Short mmCIF file of C-alpha atoms in Angstrom, two decimals:
data_model
loop_
_atom_site.label_atom_id
_atom_site.label_comp_id
_atom_site.label_asym_id
_atom_site.label_seq_id
_atom_site.Cartn_x
_atom_site.Cartn_y
_atom_site.Cartn_z
CA ASP A 237 -35.96 2.86 8.13
CA GLY A 238 -32.40 3.43 7.09
CA THR A 239 -32.73 2.01 3.60
CA HIS A 240 -32.55 5.47 2.05
CA ASN A 241 -28.91 5.62 3.12
CA VAL A 242 -28.07 2.47 1.21
CA LEU A 243 -26.15 3.09 -1.99
CA ALA A 244 -27.68 1.57 -5.07
CA ILE A 245 -24.14 0.53 -6.11
CA PRO A 246 -21.39 0.26 -3.52
CA GLU A 247 -18.79 3.04 -3.95
CA PRO A 248 -15.01 2.92 -3.39
CA ALA A 249 -13.80 5.31 -0.66
CA HIS A 250 -10.48 5.76 -2.44
CA ARG A 251 -8.68 4.66 -5.58
CA LEU A 252 -5.74 2.48 -6.61
CA ASP A 253 -3.31 3.61 -9.20
CA LYS A 254 -3.60 1.93 -12.63
CA GLY A 255 -2.07 -1.51 -12.58
CA THR A 256 -2.06 -1.79 -8.76
CA SER A 257 -3.76 -4.85 -7.31
CA GLY A 258 -5.12 -5.62 -3.84
CA LEU A 259 -7.31 -4.06 -1.23
CA LEU A 260 -9.91 -1.41 -1.95
CA LEU A 261 -12.29 -0.05 0.69
CA VAL A 262 -15.85 0.09 -0.62
CA ALA A 263 -18.84 1.49 1.23
CA LYS A 264 -22.39 0.17 0.97
CA THR A 265 -24.07 3.17 2.65
CA ARG A 266 -23.80 6.95 2.46
CA PRO A 267 -22.75 7.41 6.10
CA ALA A 268 -20.05 4.75 5.75
CA LEU A 269 -18.70 6.40 2.57
CA SER A 270 -18.68 9.78 4.29
CA ASN A 271 -16.88 8.39 7.31
CA LEU A 272 -14.23 6.49 5.37
CA SER A 273 -13.67 9.46 3.06
CA ALA A 274 -13.05 11.68 6.09
CA GLN A 275 -10.56 9.13 7.48
CA PHE A 276 -8.65 9.34 4.17
CA ARG A 277 -8.70 13.14 4.18
CA ASN A 278 -7.42 13.21 7.77
CA ARG A 279 -4.77 10.60 6.97
CA THR A 280 -5.79 8.33 9.80
CA ILE A 281 -6.08 5.30 7.62
CA GLU A 282 -2.84 3.33 7.37
CA LYS A 283 -2.20 1.63 4.06
CA THR A 284 0.57 -0.87 3.35
CA TYR A 285 1.64 -1.92 -0.11
CA THR A 286 3.98 -4.81 -1.16
CA ALA A 287 6.13 -4.24 -4.18
CA ILE A 288 9.14 -5.68 -6.02
CA CYS A 289 11.68 -3.13 -7.42
CA TYR A 290 14.86 -3.19 -9.38
CA ASN A 291 18.09 -2.84 -7.43
CA VAL A 292 18.33 -2.30 -3.71
CA PRO A 293 17.22 1.02 -2.34
CA ALA A 294 20.13 2.74 -0.59
CA ILE A 295 19.95 3.66 3.04
CA ILE A 296 22.05 6.84 3.25
CA PRO A 297 22.71 8.26 6.76
CA ASN A 298 21.59 11.90 7.08
CA ASP A 299 20.06 11.83 3.62
CA PRO A 300 17.53 14.76 3.57
CA THR A 301 15.12 12.62 1.60
CA ASN A 302 14.84 10.35 4.62
CA GLY A 303 13.05 13.01 6.53
CA ASN A 304 13.12 13.29 10.34
CA ASP A 305 10.42 10.94 11.41
CA ASP A 306 11.62 7.94 13.49
CA TRP A 307 8.23 6.22 13.04
CA HIS A 308 9.89 2.80 13.24
CA ASP A 309 13.57 1.92 13.50
CA ASP A 310 13.48 -0.51 10.54
CA TRP A 311 11.58 1.88 8.23
CA GLN A 312 13.11 4.58 6.09
CA CYS A 313 11.31 7.74 5.07
CA ILE A 314 11.20 9.55 1.66
CA ASP A 315 10.17 13.15 2.21
CA LYS A 316 10.22 14.51 -1.28
CA PRO A 317 7.52 16.86 -2.64
CA LEU A 318 5.72 15.92 -5.81
CA ASP A 319 4.00 18.41 -8.06
CA GLY A 320 4.70 21.13 -5.57
CA LYS A 321 3.01 19.33 -2.69
CA SER A 322 4.25 17.48 0.35
CA ALA A 323 4.76 13.78 -0.39
CA ILE A 324 5.93 11.24 2.28
CA THR A 325 6.49 7.54 1.85
CA PHE A 326 7.86 5.10 4.43
CA TRP A 327 9.62 2.05 3.06
CA ARG A 328 11.67 -1.01 4.10
CA VAL A 329 13.33 -3.91 2.34
CA LEU A 330 11.98 -7.33 3.21
CA GLU A 331 14.24 -9.38 1.03
CA GLU A 332 16.95 -8.97 -1.60
CA PHE A 333 17.17 -11.53 -4.38
CA GLU A 334 18.20 -12.18 -7.94
CA HIS A 335 15.95 -13.21 -10.90
CA LYS A 336 17.91 -14.21 -13.92
CA VAL A 337 19.97 -11.05 -14.70
CA SER A 338 18.17 -8.73 -12.39
CA LYS A 339 18.86 -7.66 -8.84
CA LEU A 340 15.54 -7.20 -7.15
CA SER A 341 14.09 -6.16 -3.74
CA LEU A 342 10.86 -7.14 -2.04
CA LEU A 343 9.56 -4.03 -0.30
CA GLU A 344 6.82 -2.79 2.03
CA LEU A 345 5.61 0.78 1.38
CA LYS A 346 3.41 2.99 3.50
CA PRO A 347 2.30 6.28 1.83
CA LYS A 348 1.42 9.02 4.40
CA THR A 349 0.20 11.26 1.58
CA GLY A 350 -1.74 10.34 -1.63
CA ARG A 351 -0.03 12.14 -4.53
CA TYR A 352 -0.42 10.96 -8.09
CA ARG A 353 1.78 7.87 -8.71
CA GLN A 354 3.48 8.63 -5.42
CA LEU A 355 4.97 5.31 -4.62
CA ARG A 356 6.16 4.59 -8.16
CA ARG A 357 7.68 8.06 -8.53
CA HIS A 358 9.35 8.12 -5.16
CA MET A 359 11.00 4.76 -5.73
CA ALA A 360 12.04 5.49 -9.30
CA LYS A 361 13.05 9.15 -9.05
CA THR A 362 14.29 9.45 -5.50
CA LYS A 363 15.74 5.97 -4.83
CA LEU A 364 16.48 5.09 -8.50
CA CYS A 365 14.63 1.75 -8.03
CA PRO A 366 11.71 1.59 -10.34
CA LEU A 367 9.08 -1.04 -9.63
CA VAL A 368 9.05 -4.15 -11.85
CA GLY A 369 6.35 -3.89 -14.51
CA ASP A 370 6.17 -0.13 -14.35
CA THR A 371 5.61 0.84 -18.02
CA VAL A 372 6.43 4.46 -17.31
CA PHE A 373 9.44 4.56 -14.95
CA ALA A 374 10.99 1.18 -15.71
CA LYS A 375 10.81 1.36 -19.48
CA GLY A 376 14.48 2.07 -19.80
CA ILE A 377 15.15 -1.29 -18.12
CA GLU A 378 12.25 -3.27 -19.55
CA ASN A 379 12.91 -2.41 -23.16
CA LYS A 380 11.28 -4.41 -25.95
CA ASP A 381 14.62 -5.99 -26.99
CA GLY A 382 15.17 -7.55 -23.55
CA GLY A 383 18.64 -6.03 -23.33
CA GLY A 384 18.10 -3.68 -20.48
CA GLY A 385 18.50 -6.17 -17.60
CA GLY A 386 14.77 -6.20 -16.87
CA VAL A 387 12.58 -9.03 -15.75
CA PRO A 388 11.52 -11.11 -18.80
CA MET A 389 7.78 -11.01 -19.50
CA ALA A 390 7.52 -8.01 -17.08
CA LYS A 391 5.05 -6.21 -19.34
CA LYS A 392 2.87 -9.26 -19.60
CA LEU A 393 2.94 -9.90 -15.78
CA GLY A 394 2.03 -6.29 -15.02
CA LEU A 395 2.95 -3.91 -12.21
CA PHE A 396 4.37 -5.54 -9.06
CA LEU A 397 2.57 -3.30 -6.63
CA CYS A 398 -0.12 -4.59 -4.36
CA SER A 399 -2.26 -2.89 -1.68
CA SER A 400 -1.76 -5.71 0.84
CA ALA A 401 -2.91 -4.29 4.19
CA VAL A 402 -5.09 -1.52 5.58
CA ARG A 403 -5.86 -0.31 9.08
CA PHE A 404 -8.92 1.90 9.69
CA ASP A 405 -11.64 2.70 12.23
CA HIS A 406 -14.83 0.78 11.44
CA PRO A 407 -17.47 3.41 10.57
CA TYR A 408 -20.27 1.66 12.42
CA HIS A 409 -19.08 -0.78 15.04
CA LYS A 410 -18.52 1.49 17.98
CA GLY A 411 -20.37 -0.50 20.64
CA SER A 412 -23.69 -2.19 21.13
CA GLU A 413 -23.90 -5.79 20.08
CA HIS A 414 -20.61 -5.44 18.18
CA GLU A 415 -18.61 -4.45 21.23
CA ILE A 416 -15.68 -6.85 21.83
CA GLY A 417 -14.29 -5.23 24.91
CA ASP A 418 -11.78 -2.42 25.14
CA GLY A 419 -8.25 -3.59 24.25
CA VAL A 420 -9.48 -7.01 23.15
CA ALA A 421 -8.60 -8.35 19.71
CA ALA A 422 -10.86 -10.61 17.73
CA GLN A 423 -9.98 -12.68 14.67
CA LEU A 424 -12.61 -12.86 11.99
CA PRO A 425 -12.99 -15.77 9.54
CA THR A 426 -11.61 -14.98 6.01
CA GLU A 427 -10.49 -16.72 2.90
CA ILE A 428 -7.35 -18.83 3.19
CA GLY A 429 -4.26 -16.60 3.35
CA HIS A 430 -6.15 -13.44 4.31
CA GLN A 431 -6.53 -11.94 7.76
CA ILE A 432 -8.90 -9.58 9.46
CA THR A 433 -8.35 -8.48 13.03
CA CYS A 434 -10.64 -6.21 15.13
CA LEU A 435 -9.26 -4.32 18.14
CA SER A 436 -11.44 -2.25 20.37
CA GLU A 437 -9.73 0.96 21.36
CA GLY A 438 -11.72 3.44 23.51
CA GLY A 439 -14.96 2.36 22.05
CA THR A 440 -13.86 2.36 18.43
CA VAL A 441 -13.31 -0.88 16.55
CA VAL A 442 -10.05 -0.72 14.62
CA MET A 443 -9.96 -3.02 11.63
CA ASN A 444 -6.66 -4.56 10.49
CA VAL A 445 -6.98 -6.29 7.10
CA ARG A 446 -4.21 -8.10 5.25
CA ILE A 447 -4.21 -10.25 2.12
CA GLU A 448 -1.82 -12.43 0.33
CA VAL A 449 -0.04 -10.81 -2.65
CA PRO A 450 -0.80 -12.11 -6.16
CA ARG A 451 0.88 -15.38 -7.22
CA LYS A 452 3.18 -13.59 -9.68
CA PHE A 453 5.19 -12.32 -6.64
CA ALA A 454 6.06 -15.83 -5.66
CA ALA A 455 7.05 -16.62 -9.24
CA LEU A 456 9.83 -14.07 -9.05
CA LEU A 457 10.87 -14.98 -5.51
CA GLU A 458 11.36 -18.67 -6.38
#
């Protein structure tokens, strides 16, 4: 009987920064929580965030903040310590656009470390492109008088940062009746606009989960 391993209340295996929306991995059993927590500690879980920032982040050749990792050709790397600890963020621009008086960029961000407010601080301090709705790092733009060139109603709309995708090893499905065949991908049914894909790799089922971003993103993009 494995019911003693079931958590009375499901527990999150990580956290999202205040104001961030989107995916959060939650465990229903103690072994699953331990497994997911270990994956986060070992940095084997890949998280992707979608964000909108002010301005267009500059791509500067040979910029030391870009690091030396050629993880993907179309991704840039910020390798800038925070609070005396290593902090690495991959980023890329998906779209550049204008909203009223603001020049904005739609981004994807992949943190390789998990420092306090890492994505917000890297974009605001290193790239000088604070995220829309950031009450700490964009307050000079989003002032109360509306004269700073910020997005109108940004404070009311909240932070434009969404945990939109995550890739991780399923803590349980490593064979038996859940085996889908090595190298075979399976699409699972989800809510409209969301996507979950399983891929068996060497006996481990890798989960790829992606959701749509909140509707407020579309409101700025229109």
